Tab-separated table of C-alpha atoms and ligand atoms in Angstrom:
chain	number	residue	atom	x	y	z
M	1	UNK	CA	-0.032	0.057	-0.017
M	2	UNK	CA	1.296	3.516	-0.867
M	3	UNK	CA	0.639	6.606	1.143
M	4	UNK	CA	-1.567	9.375	-0.339
M	5	UNK	CA	-0.236	12.964	-0.216
M	6	UNK	CA	-2.613	15.694	1.088
M	7	UNK	CA	-1.672	17.968	-1.837
M	8	UNK	CA	-1.879	17.416	-5.529
M	9	UNK	CA	0.643	18.114	-8.318
M	10	UNK	CA	-1.698	21.041	-9.416
M	11	UNK	CA	-1.584	22.585	-5.959
M	12	UNK	CA	2.168	22.312	-5.806
M	13	UNK	CA	2.566	23.753	-9.313
M	14	UNK	CA	0.424	26.674	-8.131
M	15	UNK	CA	2.475	27.262	-5.137
M	16	UNK	CA	5.908	27.098	-6.823
M	17	UNK	CA	4.928	30.053	-9.037
M	18	UNK	CA	5.395	32.113	-5.928
M	19	UNK	CA	7.414	30.127	-3.481
M	20	UNK	CA	10.349	28.130	-4.898
M	21	UNK	CA	11.115	24.607	-3.570
M	22	UNK	CA	12.147	23.296	-1.230
M	23	UNK	CA	9.438	24.005	1.434
M	24	UNK	CA	7.608	22.199	4.090
M	25	UNK	CA	3.874	22.115	3.399
M	26	UNK	CA	1.345	21.664	6.156
M	27	UNK	CA	-2.278	20.534	6.029
M	28	UNK	CA	-4.522	22.675	8.203
M	29	UNK	CA	-7.651	20.551	7.686
M	30	UNK	CA	-5.806	17.408	8.705
M	31	UNK	CA	-4.366	19.119	11.845
M	32	UNK	CA	-7.788	20.245	13.048
M	33	UNK	CA	-9.504	16.914	12.405
M	34	UNK	CA	-6.715	15.087	14.377
M	35	UNK	CA	-6.778	17.538	17.244
M	36	UNK	CA	-10.497	17.048	17.488
M	37	UNK	CA	-10.119	13.252	17.545
M	38	UNK	CA	-7.512	13.639	20.334
M	39	UNK	CA	-9.985	15.765	22.456
M	40	UNK	CA	-12.734	13.365	21.891
M	41	UNK	CA	-10.700	10.272	22.806
M	42	UNK	CA	-9.926	11.816	26.220
M	43	UNK	CA	-13.290	13.687	26.698
M	44	UNK	CA	-14.122	11.185	29.645
M	45	UNK	CA	-11.410	13.016	31.622
M	46	UNK	CA	-12.813	16.572	32.510
M	47	UNK	CA	-9.381	18.030	33.097
M	48	UNK	CA	-7.773	16.585	30.030
M	49	UNK	CA	-5.190	18.754	28.259
M	50	UNK	CA	-2.814	18.060	25.402
M	51	UNK	CA	0.399	20.290	25.707
M	52	UNK	CA	1.705	20.267	22.089
M	53	UNK	CA	5.526	19.710	22.329
M	54	UNK	CA	6.804	22.903	20.715
M	55	UNK	CA	10.148	21.336	19.740
M	56	UNK	CA	8.151	19.134	17.064
M	57	UNK	CA	7.064	22.183	15.252
M	58	UNK	CA	7.628	25.720	16.512
M	59	UNK	CA	5.987	27.545	13.679
M	60	UNK	CA	3.690	30.249	15.348
M	61	UNK	CA	0.943	29.735	12.683
M	62	UNK	CA	0.737	26.133	13.565
M	63	UNK	CA	0.782	26.895	17.293
M	64	UNK	CA	-2.110	29.442	16.814
M	65	UNK	CA	-4.081	26.690	15.173
M	66	UNK	CA	-3.399	24.249	18.034
M	67	UNK	CA	-4.248	27.029	20.564
M	68	UNK	CA	-7.623	27.421	18.762
M	69	UNK	CA	-8.109	23.704	19.117
M	70	UNK	CA	-7.689	24.173	22.925
M	71	UNK	CA	-4.146	22.729	23.294
M	72	UNK	CA	-1.570	24.107	25.638
M	73	UNK	CA	2.210	24.050	24.961
M	74	UNK	CA	5.144	22.015	26.293
M	75	UNK	CA	8.275	24.115	26.188
M	76	UNK	CA	11.832	23.097	26.951
M	77	UNK	CA	13.894	26.265	26.318
M	78	UNK	CA	13.882	30.045	26.649
M	79	UNK	CA	12.952	30.684	23.053
M	80	UNK	CA	10.193	28.209	23.161
M	81	UNK	CA	8.813	29.928	26.331
M	82	UNK	CA	9.215	33.322	24.578
M	83	UNK	CA	7.188	31.977	21.571
M	84	UNK	CA	4.452	30.638	23.893
M	85	UNK	CA	4.214	34.028	25.724
M	86	UNK	CA	3.948	35.991	22.383
M	87	UNK	CA	1.234	33.724	21.185
M	88	UNK	CA	-0.878	34.447	24.372
M	89	UNK	CA	-0.342	31.048	26.133
M	90	UNK	CA	-0.159	31.702	29.922
M	91	UNK	CA	-0.136	30.033	33.327
M	92	UNK	CA	-1.145	26.400	33.379
M	93	UNK	CA	-1.387	26.409	29.523
M	94	UNK	CA	2.237	26.094	29.488
M	95	UNK	CA	4.176	23.057	30.647
M	96	UNK	CA	7.912	23.508	31.066
M	97	UNK	CA	9.389	20.037	30.623
M	98	UNK	CA	13.172	20.688	30.404
M	99	UNK	CA	16.437	18.991	31.515
M	100	UNK	CA	19.708	20.316	32.386
M	101	UNK	CA	17.844	23.533	32.921
M	102	UNK	CA	19.593	26.945	33.134
M	103	UNK	CA	18.553	29.032	36.111
M	104	UNK	CA	17.189	31.923	34.065
M	105	UNK	CA	14.787	29.562	32.194
M	106	UNK	CA	13.337	28.530	35.543
M	107	UNK	CA	12.916	32.183	36.331
M	108	UNK	CA	11.185	33.007	33.196
M	109	UNK	CA	8.939	29.965	33.214
M	110	UNK	CA	7.890	30.931	36.835
M	111	UNK	CA	7.157	34.505	35.559
M	112	UNK	CA	4.789	33.080	32.923
M	113	UNK	CA	3.107	30.982	35.541
M	114	UNK	CA	3.981	27.796	33.626
M	115	UNK	CA	3.873	24.428	35.253
M	116	UNK	CA	7.534	23.414	36.014
M	117	UNK	CA	8.240	19.776	35.566
M	118	UNK	CA	11.586	19.012	37.378
M	119	UNK	CA	13.808	16.518	35.616
M	120	UNK	CA	16.036	15.832	38.629
M	121	UNK	CA	16.062	15.535	42.428
M	122	UNK	CA	18.908	18.036	42.631
M	123	UNK	CA	16.652	20.527	40.879
M	124	UNK	CA	14.415	20.851	43.935
M	125	UNK	CA	17.092	22.676	45.940
M	126	UNK	CA	18.243	24.482	42.727
M	127	UNK	CA	14.761	25.788	42.085
M	128	UNK	CA	14.445	26.929	45.663
M	129	UNK	CA	17.640	28.768	45.471
M	130	UNK	CA	16.882	30.217	42.097
M	131	UNK	CA	13.328	31.341	42.733
M	132	UNK	CA	13.221	31.835	46.464
M	133	UNK	CA	9.555	30.635	46.625
M	134	UNK	CA	8.518	27.329	45.221
M	135	UNK	CA	5.491	27.575	42.960
M	136	UNK	CA	2.151	26.210	44.346
M	137	UNK	CA	1.879	23.547	41.634
M	138	UNK	CA	4.875	21.330	40.886
M	139	UNK	CA	5.591	18.342	38.638
M	140	UNK	CA	8.339	15.694	38.679
M	141	UNK	CA	9.624	13.492	35.962
M	142	UNK	CA	9.837	9.730	36.639
M	143	UNK	CA	12.203	7.225	35.211
M	144	UNK	CA	11.631	3.555	36.252
M	145	UNK	CA	14.992	2.439	34.908
M	146	UNK	CA	15.492	-0.884	33.227
M	147	UNK	CA	13.934	-1.849	29.804
M	148	UNK	CA	10.346	-1.296	28.918
M	149	UNK	CA	8.571	-3.589	26.435
M	150	UNK	CA	5.307	-2.330	25.100
M	151	UNK	CA	4.109	-4.782	22.354
M	152	UNK	CA	4.901	-5.901	18.746
M	153	UNK	CA	8.692	-5.883	19.784
M	154	UNK	CA	8.494	-2.148	20.592
M	155	UNK	CA	10.796	-1.386	23.461
M	156	UNK	CA	13.162	1.173	24.925
M	157	UNK	CA	15.740	1.517	27.578
M	158	UNK	CA	14.809	4.103	30.247
M	159	UNK	CA	17.679	2.882	32.298
M	160	UNK	CA	20.115	4.292	29.889
M	161	UNK	CA	18.160	7.648	29.354
M	162	UNK	CA	19.327	10.778	30.996
M	163	UNK	CA	15.872	11.875	31.968
M	164	UNK	CA	13.790	11.617	35.260
M	165	UNK	CA	14.216	10.549	38.794
M	166	UNK	CA	14.294	7.137	40.415
M	167	UNK	CA	11.419	6.012	42.613
M	168	UNK	CA	13.263	6.901	45.802
M	169	UNK	CA	14.311	10.268	44.523
M	170	UNK	CA	10.879	11.185	43.310
M	171	UNK	CA	9.334	10.376	46.723
M	172	UNK	CA	11.916	12.594	48.470
M	173	UNK	CA	11.255	15.362	45.893
M	174	UNK	CA	7.417	15.411	46.554
M	175	UNK	CA	8.046	15.431	50.357
M	176	UNK	CA	10.517	18.353	50.204
M	177	UNK	CA	8.646	20.381	47.546
M	178	UNK	CA	5.632	20.119	49.961
M	179	UNK	CA	7.725	21.363	52.957
M	180	UNK	CA	8.890	24.208	50.708
M	181	UNK	CA	5.232	25.239	50.105
M	182	UNK	CA	4.094	23.389	47.064
M	183	UNK	CA	0.377	22.327	47.283
M	184	UNK	CA	-0.594	20.475	44.129
M	185	UNK	CA	1.540	17.843	42.400
M	186	UNK	CA	1.739	16.155	39.059
M	187	UNK	CA	3.904	13.365	37.633
M	188	UNK	CA	5.412	12.917	34.177
M	189	UNK	CA	7.154	10.112	32.420
M	190	UNK	CA	8.318	9.535	28.809
M	191	UNK	CA	9.542	6.014	28.359
M	192	UNK	CA	9.393	4.886	24.697
M	193	UNK	CA	9.485	7.040	21.447
M	194	UNK	CA	7.377	6.753	18.330
M	195	UNK	CA	5.257	3.793	19.564
M	196	UNK	CA	3.090	2.461	16.587
M	197	UNK	CA	0.853	0.569	19.019
M	198	UNK	CA	-2.254	1.361	20.936
M	199	UNK	CA	-0.706	-0.111	23.963
M	200	UNK	CA	1.889	2.343	25.020
M	201	UNK	CA	-0.206	5.062	26.793
M	202	UNK	CA	-2.376	2.417	28.611
M	203	UNK	CA	0.790	0.574	29.726
M	204	UNK	CA	2.457	3.786	30.861
M	205	UNK	CA	-0.814	5.026	32.597
M	206	UNK	CA	-1.187	1.879	34.587
M	207	UNK	CA	2.367	2.218	35.830
M	208	UNK	CA	1.989	5.826	36.762
M	209	UNK	CA	-1.472	5.404	38.346
M	210	UNK	CA	-0.190	2.612	40.579
M	211	UNK	CA	2.830	4.754	41.560
M	212	UNK	CA	0.719	7.763	42.271
M	213	UNK	CA	-1.608	5.739	44.562
M	214	UNK	CA	1.372	4.584	46.345
M	215	UNK	CA	3.046	8.047	46.563
M	216	UNK	CA	-0.140	9.768	47.742
M	217	UNK	CA	-0.353	7.280	50.566
M	218	UNK	CA	3.360	7.458	51.511
M	219	UNK	CA	3.829	11.256	51.242
M	220	UNK	CA	0.277	12.598	51.881
M	221	UNK	CA	0.738	14.904	48.785
M	222	UNK	CA	-2.283	16.124	46.737
M	223	UNK	CA	-1.805	14.880	43.148
M	224	UNK	CA	-3.825	16.778	40.573
M	225	UNK	CA	-2.498	15.606	37.236
M	226	UNK	CA	-0.669	12.799	35.503
M	227	UNK	CA	1.268	13.688	32.387
M	228	UNK	CA	1.728	10.830	29.865
M	229	UNK	CA	4.056	13.102	27.807
M	230	UNK	CA	4.950	12.121	24.150
M	231	UNK	CA	5.917	9.020	22.427
M	232	UNK	CA	2.600	8.118	20.444
M	233	UNK	CA	3.848	7.288	17.040
M	234	UNK	CA	2.864	7.474	13.444
M	235	UNK	CA	3.246	4.976	10.724
M	236	UNK	CA	6.250	6.358	8.670
M	237	UNK	CA	6.165	3.080	6.659
M	238	UNK	CA	3.213	2.337	4.538
M	239	UNK	CA	2.769	-1.154	5.820
M	240	UNK	CA	2.385	-0.021	9.445
M	241	UNK	CA	-1.131	0.373	11.025
M	242	UNK	CA	-1.830	3.756	12.338
M	243	UNK	CA	-2.612	4.260	16.035
M	244	UNK	CA	-6.169	4.614	16.959
M	245	UNK	CA	-6.360	7.461	19.321
M	246	UNK	CA	-9.832	6.481	20.506
M	247	UNK	CA	-8.593	2.928	21.485
M	248	UNK	CA	-5.549	4.702	23.306
M	249	UNK	CA	-8.010	6.980	25.124
M	250	UNK	CA	-10.214	4.032	26.057
M	251	UNK	CA	-7.211	2.024	27.414
M	252	UNK	CA	-6.142	4.894	29.588
M	253	UNK	CA	-9.769	5.303	30.861
M	254	UNK	CA	-9.928	1.591	31.778
M	255	UNK	CA	-6.736	1.870	33.796
M	256	UNK	CA	-8.013	5.033	35.445
M	257	UNK	CA	-11.310	3.378	36.499
M	258	UNK	CA	-9.448	0.254	37.683
M	259	UNK	CA	-6.663	2.026	39.755
M	260	UNK	CA	-7.264	5.661	40.543
M	261	UNK	CA	-11.013	5.765	41.072
M	262	UNK	CA	-11.049	2.994	43.779
M	263	UNK	CA	-8.253	4.823	45.633
M	264	UNK	CA	-10.278	7.936	45.774
M	265	UNK	CA	-8.214	9.691	43.221
M	266	UNK	CA	-10.973	10.018	40.591
M	267	UNK	CA	-10.552	13.690	40.127
M	268	UNK	CA	-6.916	13.530	38.600
M	269	UNK	CA	-6.457	15.297	35.303
M	270	UNK	CA	-4.750	13.450	32.355
M	271	UNK	CA	-2.307	15.487	30.430
M	272	UNK	CA	-0.301	14.633	27.230
M	273	UNK	CA	2.545	16.231	25.530
M	274	UNK	CA	2.357	14.731	22.078
M	275	UNK	CA	4.377	16.204	19.210
M	276	UNK	CA	4.772	13.587	16.524
M	277	UNK	CA	1.069	12.355	16.678
M	278	UNK	CA	-0.279	15.844	16.530
M	279	UNK	CA	1.768	17.132	13.618
M	280	UNK	CA	3.932	14.329	11.858
M	281	UNK	CA	1.467	13.196	9.118
M	282	UNK	CA	0.295	16.798	8.362
M	283	UNK	CA	3.549	17.994	6.947
M	284	UNK	CA	5.421	17.071	3.843
M	285	UNK	CA	8.875	18.370	2.424
M	286	UNK	CA	8.253	19.290	-1.238
M	287	UNK	CA	11.420	19.247	-3.302
M	288	UNK	CA	12.484	19.272	-6.957
M	289	UNK	CA	14.617	16.677	-8.889
M	290	UNK	CA	17.553	18.707	-10.251
M	291	UNK	CA	20.235	16.050	-11.108
M	292	UNK	CA	20.455	12.418	-11.983
M	293	UNK	CA	23.607	10.552	-11.586
M	294	UNK	CA	24.520	7.051	-12.850
M	295	UNK	CA	27.551	5.524	-11.130
M	296	UNK	CA	27.620	2.361	-9.091
M	297	UNK	CA	24.046	3.179	-8.243
M	298	UNK	CA	21.306	5.407	-9.530
M	299	UNK	CA	20.989	8.794	-7.791
M	300	UNK	CA	18.400	11.468	-7.951
M	301	UNK	CA	19.676	14.752	-6.496
M	302	UNK	CA	16.970	17.058	-5.124
M	303	UNK	CA	16.971	20.773	-4.065
M	304	UNK	CA	16.325	19.822	-0.427
M	305	UNK	CA	18.982	18.231	1.841
M	306	UNK	CA	19.300	17.028	5.404
M	307	UNK	CA	19.297	20.641	6.604
M	308	UNK	CA	15.488	20.565	5.811
M	309	UNK	CA	14.815	17.079	7.233
M	310	UNK	CA	17.531	15.545	9.379
M	311	UNK	CA	15.687	12.321	10.453
M	312	UNK	CA	16.863	10.064	7.647
M	313	UNK	CA	20.498	11.114	8.054
M	314	UNK	CA	20.455	11.161	11.838
M	315	UNK	CA	18.482	7.931	12.621
M	316	UNK	CA	18.315	6.129	9.244
M	317	UNK	CA	14.584	7.076	9.566
M	318	UNK	CA	12.167	6.042	6.728
M	319	UNK	CA	10.053	8.680	4.993
M	320	UNK	CA	7.698	7.699	2.263
M	321	UNK	CA	8.270	9.601	-0.997
M	322	UNK	CA	5.681	10.126	-3.686
M	323	UNK	CA	6.697	11.558	-7.131
M	324	UNK	CA	3.706	13.922	-7.638
M	325	UNK	CA	1.598	13.319	-10.799
M	326	UNK	CA	3.113	9.735	-10.999
M	327	UNK	CA	1.094	8.184	-8.225
M	328	UNK	CA	-0.174	5.511	-10.457
M	329	UNK	CA	3.018	4.946	-12.657
M	330	UNK	CA	4.821	1.614	-12.178
M	331	UNK	CA	7.433	1.614	-9.332
M	332	UNK	CA	10.031	0.034	-11.543
M	333	UNK	CA	13.159	2.079	-10.733
M	334	UNK	CA	15.501	1.798	-7.655
M	335	UNK	CA	17.091	5.134	-6.593
M	336	UNK	CA	18.946	6.776	-3.811
M	337	UNK	CA	17.410	10.228	-3.257
M	338	UNK	CA	20.143	12.580	-2.156
M	339	UNK	CA	20.590	16.149	-0.911
M	340	UNK	CA	23.791	18.317	-1.549
M	341	UNK	CA	25.524	18.048	1.701
M	342	UNK	CA	29.111	16.951	1.893
M	343	UNK	CA	28.011	13.950	4.052
M	344	UNK	CA	27.182	10.694	2.545
M	345	UNK	CA	24.348	10.152	4.858
M	346	UNK	CA	22.498	13.023	3.288
M	347	UNK	CA	20.038	10.675	1.608
M	348	UNK	CA	16.322	10.984	1.948
M	349	UNK	CA	15.982	7.297	0.619
M	350	UNK	CA	18.296	4.464	-0.194
M	351	UNK	CA	17.427	1.725	-2.786
M	352	UNK	CA	13.909	3.055	-2.933
M	353	UNK	CA	11.518	1.662	-5.507
M	354	UNK	CA	10.038	4.620	-7.280
M	355	UNK	CA	8.499	5.511	-10.747
M	356	UNK	CA	10.937	6.947	-13.379
M	357	UNK	CA	11.923	10.401	-12.249
M	358	UNK	CA	12.468	13.193	-14.712
M	359	UNK	CA	14.321	16.400	-13.897
M	360	UNK	CA	11.874	18.977	-12.730
M	361	UNK	CA	9.653	16.449	-11.074
M	362	UNK	CA	8.356	17.329	-7.647
M	363	UNK	CA	8.978	14.871	-4.908
M	364	UNK	CA	6.709	14.876	-1.951
M	365	UNK	CA	8.474	13.469	1.240
M	366	UNK	CA	5.849	12.308	3.658
M	367	UNK	CA	5.384	12.922	7.505
M	368	UNK	CA	7.668	15.854	8.133
M	369	UNK	CA	5.326	17.859	10.222
M	370	UNK	CA	7.034	16.865	13.495
M	371	UNK	CA	10.790	16.982	14.065
M	372	UNK	CA	11.208	18.105	10.488
M	373	UNK	CA	11.911	21.832	9.876
M	374	UNK	CA	12.543	22.198	13.583
M	375	UNK	CA	15.594	19.891	13.582
M	376	UNK	CA	17.135	21.909	10.777
M	377	UNK	CA	20.674	23.279	10.983
M	378	UNK	CA	23.081	25.153	8.580
M	379	UNK	CA	25.738	22.686	7.788
M	380	UNK	CA	27.664	23.436	4.521
M	381	UNK	CA	26.232	26.933	4.785
M	382	UNK	CA	22.863	25.544	3.477
M	383	UNK	CA	19.953	27.760	4.284
M	384	UNK	CA	16.802	26.588	5.782
M	385	UNK	CA	13.612	26.181	3.732
M	386	UNK	CA	10.260	28.062	3.731
M	387	UNK	CA	7.054	26.664	5.483
M	388	UNK	CA	3.814	26.909	3.685
M	389	UNK	CA	0.284	26.213	5.112
M	390	UNK	CA	-2.298	24.626	2.888
M	391	UNK	CA	-5.479	26.317	4.358
M	392	UNK	CA	-8.739	24.579	4.994
M	393	UNK	CA	-10.353	26.381	2.136
M	394	UNK	CA	-7.599	25.159	-0.334
M	395	UNK	CA	-5.669	28.386	-0.606
M	396	UNK	CA	-2.112	28.491	0.774
M	397	UNK	CA	-0.137	30.847	2.924
M	398	UNK	CA	3.639	31.396	3.359
M	399	UNK	CA	4.081	30.909	7.142
M	400	UNK	CA	7.829	31.254	7.251
M	401	UNK	CA	10.088	32.552	4.361
M	402	UNK	CA	13.206	30.739	3.385
M	403	UNK	CA	16.438	31.890	5.041
M	404	UNK	CA	18.613	34.144	2.944
M	405	UNK	CA	22.336	34.597	3.052
M	406	UNK	CA	21.765	37.810	5.182
M	407	UNK	CA	20.129	35.667	7.832
M	408	UNK	CA	23.038	33.227	7.674
M	409	UNK	CA	25.765	36.007	8.241
M	410	UNK	CA	23.710	38.021	10.643
M	411	UNK	CA	25.498	36.749	13.758
M	412	UNK	CA	28.849	37.954	12.303
M	413	UNK	CA	27.893	41.603	13.052
M	414	UNK	CA	30.924	41.905	15.239
M	415	UNK	CA	33.154	41.761	12.158
M	416	UNK	CA	33.482	44.429	9.520
M	417	UNK	CA	33.588	41.634	7.027
M	418	UNK	CA	29.814	42.111	6.639
M	419	UNK	CA	30.544	45.540	4.952
M	420	UNK	CA	32.318	43.552	2.216
M	421	UNK	CA	29.618	41.028	1.610
M	422	UNK	CA	28.112	41.039	-1.809
M	423	UNK	CA	24.406	40.043	-1.642
M	424	UNK	CA	23.806	40.644	-5.332
M	425	UNK	CA	23.580	36.990	-6.011
M	426	UNK	CA	22.596	35.246	-9.358
M	427	UNK	CA	18.831	34.940	-9.377
M	428	UNK	CA	17.259	31.702	-8.395
M	429	UNK	CA	16.255	29.874	-11.660
Z	501	PLP	C1	10.123	15.252	22.576
Z	501	PLP	C2	9.178	15.411	23.783
Z	501	PLP	C3	7.847	15.298	23.625
Z	501	PLP	C4	7.159	14.869	22.321
Z	501	PLP	O1	7.426	13.641	21.880
Z	501	PLP	P1	6.704	13.000	20.574
Z	501	PLP	O2	7.506	11.768	20.419
Z	501	PLP	O3	6.939	14.004	19.508
Z	501	PLP	O4	5.313	12.867	20.937
Z	501	PLP	C5	7.101	15.546	24.699
Z	501	PLP	N1	7.538	15.800	25.895
Z	501	PLP	C6	8.866	15.878	26.098
Z	501	PLP	C7	9.472	16.202	27.369
Z	501	PLP	C8	9.794	15.696	25.059
Z	501	PLP	O5	11.075	15.939	25.191
């Protein structure tokens, strides 16, 4: 089975008249429909809130749409907090889930009234010293250690991860935070990434619910929320079965009824911090074939590179590719699809079966809506691409222009070399 793009060749041909490739294209209708499904799936929990993980896609237009959908934001750095503030997120609409956190970021998060989620036991005293007064609401991040197996061979290794506190540490943290004046408490854990199974959240929920019942008894602390964080995956490969968010919500509800309600904790809010599941499928990187090379393999060179989408180069991640307009042509060629970086891992696909590609064809690289543009960098002096929103009514809108050489050189303003820079470059053809 092949994946279907959310945009057609005709739509892309229209956009490129104004905005040259490469660009990330986002699907507003898809984003809104998915957000609605997430809210419905957890509607049984009156306090439910999704805090979108800003690092997955920090475009303010996207964040504004998600705000309209009723989501909060999960920030992990000063600039993400600044973006949240500028967009009108405030107080408990902001989760600050950070690690190795600089003092000034705790100060700023506290000024915004964000919920601070502590990554480590030593951050309890660090926060006290930094802020003076501990906020009324506090969260702590849990790490059970060891190896976690979900299902279908999906597993991860929290014992090797730098995040979170041990059971003994987290208990001490709640006791001490209470002594310092905190009144309401939450717990957070992120154990496995990109889980393409409906079992992950229910498994994690069961574990955290049991722990909270125990911690509430032992410490006497008042728990008001349990944050299941991110990790809900998407089917990057066409043969994978997509997660069913309704089944996931129902699985969490069953654990809630079974563990929290009988313990008298049936008023706890469920929070999530999904990034990938919220945005991944609703973005695509649109790029043009500009070179073909026939050596020991067949290569197609495109005008995007790993600067625009790092996941294949960084993790060997699979992203489905559609040659627009050739959806129904025979997949009878085998290509490596490459970018221009002087790094041999700058390949969007290796030995990929695709239709015959002609120069000028538009390639649609699927599932770049999360951890796509946002992971970008400037290696080889490559400039970051534009971002375009395909609006619900079928029109499109530039929501971030492409970088220019001026942007790239801007941080050299301490040198007079900038006075000698010639920005009169050949026009893009
Ligand atoms: C990355 C991250 C998320 C989002 O993860 P996804 O896999 O994109 O859902 C949520 N919370 C924290 C703390 C993260 O670091």
